[in-house]
CSV table of C-alpha atoms and ligand atoms in Angstrom, one decimal:
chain,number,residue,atom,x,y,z
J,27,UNK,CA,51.0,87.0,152.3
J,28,UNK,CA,54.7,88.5,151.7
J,29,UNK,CA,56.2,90.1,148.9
J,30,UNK,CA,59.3,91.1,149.1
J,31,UNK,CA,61.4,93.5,146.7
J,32,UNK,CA,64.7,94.8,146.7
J,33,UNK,CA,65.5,97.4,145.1
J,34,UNK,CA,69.1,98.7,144.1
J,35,UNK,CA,70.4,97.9,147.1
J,36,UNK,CA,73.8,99.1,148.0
J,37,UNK,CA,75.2,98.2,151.7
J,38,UNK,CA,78.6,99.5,152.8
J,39,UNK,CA,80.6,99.1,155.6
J,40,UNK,CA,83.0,101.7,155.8
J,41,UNK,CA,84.7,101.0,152.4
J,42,UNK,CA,83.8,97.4,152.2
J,43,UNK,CA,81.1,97.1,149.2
J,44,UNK,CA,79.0,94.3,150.8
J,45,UNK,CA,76.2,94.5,148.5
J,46,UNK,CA,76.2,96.6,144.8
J,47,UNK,CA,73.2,97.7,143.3
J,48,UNK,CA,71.5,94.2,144.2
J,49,UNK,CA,68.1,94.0,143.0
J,50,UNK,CA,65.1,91.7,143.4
J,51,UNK,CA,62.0,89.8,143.7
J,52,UNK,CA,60.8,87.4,146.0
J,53,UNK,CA,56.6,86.2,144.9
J,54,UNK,CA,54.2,85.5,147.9
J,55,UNK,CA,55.0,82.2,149.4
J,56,UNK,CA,58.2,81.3,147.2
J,57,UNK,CA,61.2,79.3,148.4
J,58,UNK,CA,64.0,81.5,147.1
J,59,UNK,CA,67.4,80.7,147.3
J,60,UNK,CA,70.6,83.1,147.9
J,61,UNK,CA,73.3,81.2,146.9
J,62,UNK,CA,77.4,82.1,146.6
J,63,UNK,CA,80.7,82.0,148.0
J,64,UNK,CA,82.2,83.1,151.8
J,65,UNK,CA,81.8,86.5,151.4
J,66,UNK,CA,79.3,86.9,148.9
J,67,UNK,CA,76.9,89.2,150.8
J,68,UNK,CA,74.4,86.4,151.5
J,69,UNK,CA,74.1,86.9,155.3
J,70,UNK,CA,74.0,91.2,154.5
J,71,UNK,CA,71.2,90.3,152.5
J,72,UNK,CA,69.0,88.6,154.9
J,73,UNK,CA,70.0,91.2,157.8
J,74,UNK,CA,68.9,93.6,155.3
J,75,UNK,CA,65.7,91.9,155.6
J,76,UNK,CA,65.1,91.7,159.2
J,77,UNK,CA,65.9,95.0,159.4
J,78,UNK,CA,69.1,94.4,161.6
J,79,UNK,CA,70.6,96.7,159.0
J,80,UNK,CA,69.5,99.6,156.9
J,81,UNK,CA,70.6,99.9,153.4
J,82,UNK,CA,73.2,102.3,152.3
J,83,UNK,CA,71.2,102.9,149.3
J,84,UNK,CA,68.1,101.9,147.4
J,85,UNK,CA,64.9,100.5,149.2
J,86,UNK,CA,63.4,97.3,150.2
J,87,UNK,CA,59.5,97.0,150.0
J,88,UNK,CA,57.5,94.0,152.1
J,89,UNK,CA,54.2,93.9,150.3
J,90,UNK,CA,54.7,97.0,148.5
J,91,UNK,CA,55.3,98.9,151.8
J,92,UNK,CA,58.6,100.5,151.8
J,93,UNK,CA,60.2,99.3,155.2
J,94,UNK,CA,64.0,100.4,154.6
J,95,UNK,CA,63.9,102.7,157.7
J,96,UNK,CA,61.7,100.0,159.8
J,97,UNK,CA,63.1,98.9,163.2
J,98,UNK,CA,63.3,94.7,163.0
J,99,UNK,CA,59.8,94.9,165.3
J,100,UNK,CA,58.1,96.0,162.9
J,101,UNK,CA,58.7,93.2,160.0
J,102,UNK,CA,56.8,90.0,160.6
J,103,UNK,CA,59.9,88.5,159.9
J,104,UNK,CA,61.5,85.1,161.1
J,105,UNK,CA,65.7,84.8,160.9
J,106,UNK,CA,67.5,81.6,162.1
J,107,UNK,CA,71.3,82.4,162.5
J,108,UNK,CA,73.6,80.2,160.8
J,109,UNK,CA,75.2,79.6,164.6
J,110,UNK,CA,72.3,78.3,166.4
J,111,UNK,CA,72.5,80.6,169.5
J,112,UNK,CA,70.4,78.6,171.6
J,113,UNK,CA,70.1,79.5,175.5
J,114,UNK,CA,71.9,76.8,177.3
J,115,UNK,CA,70.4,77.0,180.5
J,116,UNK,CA,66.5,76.8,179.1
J,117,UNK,CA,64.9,74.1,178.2
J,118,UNK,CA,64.4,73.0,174.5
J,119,UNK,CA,60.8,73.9,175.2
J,120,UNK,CA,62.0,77.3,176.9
J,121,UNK,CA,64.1,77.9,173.9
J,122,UNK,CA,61.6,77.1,171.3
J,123,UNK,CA,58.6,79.3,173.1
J,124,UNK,CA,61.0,82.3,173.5
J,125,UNK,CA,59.8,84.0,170.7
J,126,UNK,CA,56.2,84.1,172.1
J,127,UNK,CA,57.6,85.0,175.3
J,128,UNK,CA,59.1,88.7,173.8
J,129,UNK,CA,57.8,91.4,175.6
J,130,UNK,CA,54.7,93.0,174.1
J,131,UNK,CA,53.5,89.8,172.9
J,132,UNK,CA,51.0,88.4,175.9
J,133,UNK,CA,49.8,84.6,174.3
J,134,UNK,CA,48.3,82.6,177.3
J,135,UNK,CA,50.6,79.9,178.2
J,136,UNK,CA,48.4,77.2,176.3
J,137,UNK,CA,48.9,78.5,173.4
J,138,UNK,CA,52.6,78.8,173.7
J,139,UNK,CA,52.4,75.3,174.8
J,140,UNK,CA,50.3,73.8,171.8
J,141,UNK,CA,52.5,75.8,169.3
J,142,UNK,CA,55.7,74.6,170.5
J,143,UNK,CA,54.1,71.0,170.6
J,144,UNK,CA,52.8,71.1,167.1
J,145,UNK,CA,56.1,72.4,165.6
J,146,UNK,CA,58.4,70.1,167.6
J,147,UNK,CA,56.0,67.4,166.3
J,148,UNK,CA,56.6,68.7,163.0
J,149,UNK,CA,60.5,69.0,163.1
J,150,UNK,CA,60.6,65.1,165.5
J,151,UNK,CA,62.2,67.1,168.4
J,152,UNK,CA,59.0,66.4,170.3
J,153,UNK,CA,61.1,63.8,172.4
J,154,UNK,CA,63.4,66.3,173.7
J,155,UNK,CA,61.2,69.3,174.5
J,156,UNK,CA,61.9,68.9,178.6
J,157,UNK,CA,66.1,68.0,177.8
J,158,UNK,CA,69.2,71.2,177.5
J,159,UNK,CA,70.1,71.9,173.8
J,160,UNK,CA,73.6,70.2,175.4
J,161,UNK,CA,71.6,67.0,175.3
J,162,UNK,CA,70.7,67.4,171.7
J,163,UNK,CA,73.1,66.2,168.4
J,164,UNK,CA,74.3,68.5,166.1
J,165,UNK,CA,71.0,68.1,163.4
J,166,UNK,CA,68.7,68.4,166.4
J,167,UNK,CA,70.2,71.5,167.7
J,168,UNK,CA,69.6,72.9,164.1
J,169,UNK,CA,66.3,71.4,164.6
J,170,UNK,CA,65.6,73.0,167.7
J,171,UNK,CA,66.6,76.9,165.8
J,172,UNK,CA,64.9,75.9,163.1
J,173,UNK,CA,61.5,75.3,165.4
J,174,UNK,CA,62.3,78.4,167.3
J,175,UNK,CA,61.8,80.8,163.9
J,176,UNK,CA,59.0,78.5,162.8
J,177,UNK,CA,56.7,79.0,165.9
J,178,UNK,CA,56.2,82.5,165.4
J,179,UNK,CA,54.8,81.8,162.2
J,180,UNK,CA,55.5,85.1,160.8
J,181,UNK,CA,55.0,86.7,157.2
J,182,UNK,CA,58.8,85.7,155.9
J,183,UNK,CA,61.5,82.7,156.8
J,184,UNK,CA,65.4,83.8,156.6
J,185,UNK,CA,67.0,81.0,157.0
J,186,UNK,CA,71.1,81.5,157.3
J,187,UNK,CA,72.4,77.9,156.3
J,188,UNK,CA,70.5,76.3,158.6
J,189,UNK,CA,72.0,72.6,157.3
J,190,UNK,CA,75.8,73.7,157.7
J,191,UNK,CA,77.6,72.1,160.0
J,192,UNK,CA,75.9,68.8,159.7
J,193,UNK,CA,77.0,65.7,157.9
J,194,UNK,CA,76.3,65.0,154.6
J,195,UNK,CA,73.6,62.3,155.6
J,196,UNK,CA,71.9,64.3,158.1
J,197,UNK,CA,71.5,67.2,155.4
J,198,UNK,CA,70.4,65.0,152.9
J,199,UNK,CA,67.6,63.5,155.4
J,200,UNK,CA,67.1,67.1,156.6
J,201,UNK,CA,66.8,68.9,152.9
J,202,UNK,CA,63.9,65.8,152.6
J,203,UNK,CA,62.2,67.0,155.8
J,204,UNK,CA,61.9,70.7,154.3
J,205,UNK,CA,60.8,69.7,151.2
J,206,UNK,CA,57.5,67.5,153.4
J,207,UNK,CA,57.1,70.7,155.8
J,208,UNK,CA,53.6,72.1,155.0
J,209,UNK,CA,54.4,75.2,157.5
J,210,UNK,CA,57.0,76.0,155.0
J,211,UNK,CA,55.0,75.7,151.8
J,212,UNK,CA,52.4,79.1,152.3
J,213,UNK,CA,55.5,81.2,153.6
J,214,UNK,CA,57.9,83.1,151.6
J,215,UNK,CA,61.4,81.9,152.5
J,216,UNK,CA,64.2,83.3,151.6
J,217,UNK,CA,67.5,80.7,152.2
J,218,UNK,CA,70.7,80.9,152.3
J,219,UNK,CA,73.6,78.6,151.2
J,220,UNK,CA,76.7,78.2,150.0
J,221,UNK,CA,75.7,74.5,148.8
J,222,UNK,CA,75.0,74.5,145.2
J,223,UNK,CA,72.8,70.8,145.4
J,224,UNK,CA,70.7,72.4,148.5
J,225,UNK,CA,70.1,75.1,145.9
J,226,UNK,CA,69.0,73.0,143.3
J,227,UNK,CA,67.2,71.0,145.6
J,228,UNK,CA,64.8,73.5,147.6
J,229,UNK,CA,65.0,76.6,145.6
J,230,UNK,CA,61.9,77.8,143.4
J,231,UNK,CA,64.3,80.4,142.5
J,232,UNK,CA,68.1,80.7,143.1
J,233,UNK,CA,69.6,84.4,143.1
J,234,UNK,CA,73.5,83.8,142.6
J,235,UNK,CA,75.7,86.3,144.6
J,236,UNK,CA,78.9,86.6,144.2
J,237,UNK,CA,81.5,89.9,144.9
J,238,UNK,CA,78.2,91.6,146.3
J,239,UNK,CA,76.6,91.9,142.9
J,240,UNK,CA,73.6,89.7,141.1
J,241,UNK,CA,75.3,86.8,138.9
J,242,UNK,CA,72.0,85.8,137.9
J,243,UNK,CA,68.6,85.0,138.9
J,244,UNK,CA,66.7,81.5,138.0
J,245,UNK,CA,65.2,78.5,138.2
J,246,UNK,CA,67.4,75.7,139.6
J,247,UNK,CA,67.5,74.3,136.0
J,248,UNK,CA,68.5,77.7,134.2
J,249,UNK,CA,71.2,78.0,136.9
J,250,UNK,CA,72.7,74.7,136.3
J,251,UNK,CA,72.6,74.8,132.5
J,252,UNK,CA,72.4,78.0,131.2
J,253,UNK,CA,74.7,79.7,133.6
J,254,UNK,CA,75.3,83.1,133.0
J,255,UNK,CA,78.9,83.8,133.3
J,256,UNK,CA,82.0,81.9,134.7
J,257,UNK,CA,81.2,82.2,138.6
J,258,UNK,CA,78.1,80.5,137.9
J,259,UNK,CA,79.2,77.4,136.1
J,260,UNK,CA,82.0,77.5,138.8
J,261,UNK,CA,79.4,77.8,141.9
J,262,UNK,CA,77.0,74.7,140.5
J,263,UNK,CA,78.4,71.8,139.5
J,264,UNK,CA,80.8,69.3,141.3
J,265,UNK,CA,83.7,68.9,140.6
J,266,UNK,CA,84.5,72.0,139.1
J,267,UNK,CA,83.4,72.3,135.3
J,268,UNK,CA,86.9,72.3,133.4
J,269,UNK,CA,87.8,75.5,132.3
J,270,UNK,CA,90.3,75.5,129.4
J,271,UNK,CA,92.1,78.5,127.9
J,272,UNK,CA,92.2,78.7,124.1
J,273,UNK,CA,92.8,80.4,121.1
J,274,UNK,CA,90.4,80.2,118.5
J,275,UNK,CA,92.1,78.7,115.1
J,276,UNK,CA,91.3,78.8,111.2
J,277,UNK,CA,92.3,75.5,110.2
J,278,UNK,CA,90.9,74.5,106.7
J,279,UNK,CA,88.2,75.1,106.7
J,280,UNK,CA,87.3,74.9,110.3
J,281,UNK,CA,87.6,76.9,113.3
J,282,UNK,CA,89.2,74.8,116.1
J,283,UNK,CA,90.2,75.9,119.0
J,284,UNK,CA,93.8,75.5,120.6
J,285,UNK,CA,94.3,75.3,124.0
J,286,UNK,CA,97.4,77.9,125.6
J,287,UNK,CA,99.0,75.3,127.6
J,288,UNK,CA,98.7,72.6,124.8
J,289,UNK,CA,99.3,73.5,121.1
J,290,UNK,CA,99.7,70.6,119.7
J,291,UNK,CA,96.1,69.7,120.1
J,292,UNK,CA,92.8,72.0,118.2
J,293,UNK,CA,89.4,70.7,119.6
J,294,UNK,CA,86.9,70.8,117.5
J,295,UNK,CA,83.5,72.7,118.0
J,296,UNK,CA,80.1,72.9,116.8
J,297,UNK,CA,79.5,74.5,113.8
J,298,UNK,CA,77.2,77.1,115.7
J,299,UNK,CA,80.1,78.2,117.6
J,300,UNK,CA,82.5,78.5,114.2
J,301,UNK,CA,79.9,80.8,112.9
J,302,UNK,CA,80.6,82.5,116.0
J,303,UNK,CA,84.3,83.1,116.2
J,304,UNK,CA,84.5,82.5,112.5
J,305,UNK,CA,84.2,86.6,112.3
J,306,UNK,CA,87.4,86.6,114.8
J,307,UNK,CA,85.5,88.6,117.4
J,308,UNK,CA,86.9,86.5,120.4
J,309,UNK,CA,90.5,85.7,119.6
J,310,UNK,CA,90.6,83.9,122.7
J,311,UNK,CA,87.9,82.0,124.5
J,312,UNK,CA,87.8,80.1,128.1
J,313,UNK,CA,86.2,76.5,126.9
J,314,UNK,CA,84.1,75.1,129.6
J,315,UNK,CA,83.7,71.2,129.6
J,316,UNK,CA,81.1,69.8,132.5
J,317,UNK,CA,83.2,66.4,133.8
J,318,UNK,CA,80.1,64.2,132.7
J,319,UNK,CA,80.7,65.7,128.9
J,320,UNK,CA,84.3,64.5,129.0
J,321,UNK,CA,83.8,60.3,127.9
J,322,UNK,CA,86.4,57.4,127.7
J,323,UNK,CA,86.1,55.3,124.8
J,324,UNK,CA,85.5,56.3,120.7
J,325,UNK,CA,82.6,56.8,119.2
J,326,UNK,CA,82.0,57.6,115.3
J,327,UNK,CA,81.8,60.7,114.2
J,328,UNK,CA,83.4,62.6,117.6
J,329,UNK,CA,87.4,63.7,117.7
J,330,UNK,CA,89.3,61.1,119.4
J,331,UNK,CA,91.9,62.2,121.9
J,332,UNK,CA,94.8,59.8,123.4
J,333,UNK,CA,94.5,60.1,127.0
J,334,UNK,CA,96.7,59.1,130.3
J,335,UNK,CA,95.2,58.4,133.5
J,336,UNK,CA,97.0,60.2,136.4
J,337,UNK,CA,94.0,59.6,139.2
J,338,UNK,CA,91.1,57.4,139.5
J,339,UNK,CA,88.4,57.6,142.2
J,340,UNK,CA,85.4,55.5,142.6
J,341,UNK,CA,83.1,57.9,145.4
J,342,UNK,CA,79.8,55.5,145.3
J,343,UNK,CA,78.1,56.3,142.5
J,344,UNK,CA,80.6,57.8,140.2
J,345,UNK,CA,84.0,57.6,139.5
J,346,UNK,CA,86.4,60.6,139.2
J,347,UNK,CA,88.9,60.4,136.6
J,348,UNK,CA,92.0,62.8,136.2
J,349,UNK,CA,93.3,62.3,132.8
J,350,UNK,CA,95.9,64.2,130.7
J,351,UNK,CA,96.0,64.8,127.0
J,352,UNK,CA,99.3,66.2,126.5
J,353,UNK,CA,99.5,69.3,129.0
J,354,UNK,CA,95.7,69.7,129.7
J,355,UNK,CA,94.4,68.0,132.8
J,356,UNK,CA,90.7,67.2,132.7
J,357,UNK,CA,88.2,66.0,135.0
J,358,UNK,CA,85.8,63.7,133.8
J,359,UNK,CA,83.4,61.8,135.6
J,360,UNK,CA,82.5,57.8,134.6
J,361,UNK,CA,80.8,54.8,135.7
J,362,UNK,CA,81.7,53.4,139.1
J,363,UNK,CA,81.9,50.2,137.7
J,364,UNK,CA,85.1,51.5,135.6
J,365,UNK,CA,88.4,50.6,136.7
J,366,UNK,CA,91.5,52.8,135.6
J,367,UNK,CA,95.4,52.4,136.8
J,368,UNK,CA,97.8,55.5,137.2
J,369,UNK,CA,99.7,56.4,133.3
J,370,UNK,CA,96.9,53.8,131.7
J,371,UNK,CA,96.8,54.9,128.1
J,372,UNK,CA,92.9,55.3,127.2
J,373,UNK,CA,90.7,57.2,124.2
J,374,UNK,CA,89.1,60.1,125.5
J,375,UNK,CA,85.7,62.4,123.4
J,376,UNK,CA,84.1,65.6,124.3
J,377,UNK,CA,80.4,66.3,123.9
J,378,UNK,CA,80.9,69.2,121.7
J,379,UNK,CA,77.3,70.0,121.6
J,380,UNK,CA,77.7,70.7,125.7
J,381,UNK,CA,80.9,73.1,125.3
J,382,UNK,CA,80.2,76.3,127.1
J,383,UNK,CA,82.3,79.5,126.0
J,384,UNK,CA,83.0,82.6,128.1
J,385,UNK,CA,84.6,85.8,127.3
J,386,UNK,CA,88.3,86.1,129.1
J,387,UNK,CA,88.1,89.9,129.9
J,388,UNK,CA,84.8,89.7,132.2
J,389,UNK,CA,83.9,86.0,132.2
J,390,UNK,CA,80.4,86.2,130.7
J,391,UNK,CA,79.2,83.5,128.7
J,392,UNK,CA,79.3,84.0,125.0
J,393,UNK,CA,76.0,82.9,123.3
J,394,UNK,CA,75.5,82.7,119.7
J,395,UNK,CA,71.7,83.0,119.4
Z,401,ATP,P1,79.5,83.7,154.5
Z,401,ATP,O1,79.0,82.6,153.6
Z,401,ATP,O2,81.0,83.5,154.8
Z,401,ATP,O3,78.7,83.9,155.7
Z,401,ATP,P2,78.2,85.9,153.1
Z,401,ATP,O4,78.0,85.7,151.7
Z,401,ATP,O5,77.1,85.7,154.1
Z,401,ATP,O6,79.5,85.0,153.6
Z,401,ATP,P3,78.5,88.5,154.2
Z,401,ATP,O7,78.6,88.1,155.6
Z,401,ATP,O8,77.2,89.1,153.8
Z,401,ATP,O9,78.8,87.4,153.2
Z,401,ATP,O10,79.6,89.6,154.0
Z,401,ATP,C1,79.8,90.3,152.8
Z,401,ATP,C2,81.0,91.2,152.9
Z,401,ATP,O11,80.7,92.3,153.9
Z,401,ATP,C3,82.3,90.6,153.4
Z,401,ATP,O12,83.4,91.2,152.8
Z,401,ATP,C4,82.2,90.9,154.9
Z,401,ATP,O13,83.6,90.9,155.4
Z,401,ATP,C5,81.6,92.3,154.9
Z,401,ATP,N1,80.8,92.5,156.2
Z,401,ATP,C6,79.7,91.8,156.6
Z,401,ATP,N2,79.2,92.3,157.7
Z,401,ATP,C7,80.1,93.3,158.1
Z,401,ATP,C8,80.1,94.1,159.3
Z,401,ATP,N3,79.2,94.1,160.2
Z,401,ATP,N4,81.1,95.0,159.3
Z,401,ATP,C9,82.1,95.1,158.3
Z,401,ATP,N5,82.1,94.3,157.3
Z,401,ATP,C10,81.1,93.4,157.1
């Protein structure tokens, strides 16, 4: 059972603002997910946590008990570093038990023995309990971390990017793993990552940091389509959502909007979003296009652009596709099966209905409803 709340939070460090009036909640056994840029406050958050710092301002409750001023001892409370920090000259099984071997804590040695067991078991690192970490790859040493928080099985998981450094198969096959491991399902975890798809993937929740401040807290589905301002739709999604800067136009009777670098061309919008600017409340507006919602071809009924190809790439399943209309270069994503040559001419339609608008002074979405 673990609760955890934070509550205006404001940590400093001398006059770097790590963390700004951060607030919130974490329910009894949830997965949640800190996710943000290098710098973001991610790490600050989770020593918060474990009590390795205190907060310059505001409180942090476990279970309703304020524990702000609490000494790291005193939180039932699990952190795996994001460097692994494993003792070279134990064992895998000496580095795993070292929790239960603190001082203060006196567990008969056959109990150590059968927990380590059953969570190297768990993680398949069984095999290498009697081996040096030396011994172990690069996803079993994160393994081997990984079973060292688990075997305390405390109130609260902080796990600091404990899949970086890995390749992207081995994080794919290890994101599976976390998603089977039962120990993980009772007990709240908090995670951090700067890996938007390992956010989607585990996260009940994802609280996006950025700049030390709350972009916005939500499910993994709210995050990815209903993000909140421009850092969001920036953090989630790959490649980058295009982000086009443009001047909202009467012509007609429509609104269009024309894009700064590329006057000649007014893109057409829903006529929710005409409503919207029709009152001339945002002059200007950054357009946000999602590569998927840029499409080669014509279809009735959409605005047809004449399009050059300057790159083409095929990654597996999808194919990349830098293409120019006039000035603007746009990333949109296609088939694999497509084929596409440097300067091929091609007809290119937005999915209007997906445009995303965000204010240019602060960057927050613009929402007409
Ligand atoms: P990363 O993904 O790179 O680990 P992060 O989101 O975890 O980044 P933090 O490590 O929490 O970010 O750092 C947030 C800010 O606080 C940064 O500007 C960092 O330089 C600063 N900071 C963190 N710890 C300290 C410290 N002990 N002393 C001084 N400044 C610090």
């Amino acid at each position: 059972m673990a609760r955890i709340r934070f509550e205006n939070i404001t940590k400093k460090f001398g006059k770097t603002v790590a963390l700004k009036d951060v607030s919130f909640d974490v329910d009894d056994g949830e997965f949640f997910v800190l996710l943000g840029p290098s710098g973001a406050g991610k790490t600050t958050t989770l020593k918060l946590l474990a009590g390795l710092y205190k907060p310059t301002e505001g409180n942090i409750f476990i279970n309703d008990k304020n524990v702000s001023e609490d000494p790291p001892y005193n939180r039932n409370v699990a952190m795996t570093f994001e460097s692994y920090a494993l003792y070279p000259h134990l064992t895998v099984f000496e580095n795993i038990a070292s929790p239960l071997k603190a001082p203060g804590r006196n567990i008969p040695s056959k109990e150590v023995k059968e927990r380590v067991e059953r969570v190297a078991r768990m993680l398949k690192i069984d095999q290498l309990l009697d081996r040096k970490p030396a011994e172990a790859s690069g996803g079993q040493k994160q393994r081997i971390a990984l079973a060292r928080t688990m075997v305390r099985e405390p109130d609260i998981y902080l796990l600091d990017e404990p899949l970086s450094h890995l390749d992207a198969k081995i994080r794919y096959e290890l994101r599976q793993e976390f998603h089977r491991l039962e120990a993980l399902k009772g007990v709240t975890t908090v995670y951090v990552t700067h890996d938007y798809v390992e956010a989607l993937s585990l996260g009940d929740r994802i609280l996006m940091l950025d700049h030390g401040e709350v972009q916005q807290i939500g499910k993994p589905r709210e995050i990815y389509e209903d993000p909140a301002n421009i850092r969001v739709a920036k953090q989630v999604g790959q490649p980058d959502i295009n982000i086009v800067e443009c001047v909202t136009r009467v012509e007609g009777e429509k609104i269009v909007l024309m894009p700064k670098n590329e006057p000649t061309i007014n893109i057409e919008i829903s006529d929710e979003a005409q409503a919207a600017f029709r009152n001339n409340t945002y002059p200007e507006v950054l357009l946000g296009i999602r590569p998927q919602f840029i499409k080669v071809g014509e279809i009735p009924g959409s605005q047809i652009f004449d399009g050059r190809v300057d790159v083409y790439q095929v990654l597996g399943s999808e194919g990349v596709l830098n293409v120019e209309i006039g000035d603007l270069n746009l990333i949109a994503l296609t088939s694999p099966e497509d084929r596409y040559t440097h300067g091929e001419e091609i007809k290119v339609y937005f999915l209007k209905d997906r445009f995303y608008f965000f204010s240019p002074e602060n960057g927050e979405r613009i929402r007409f409803s």
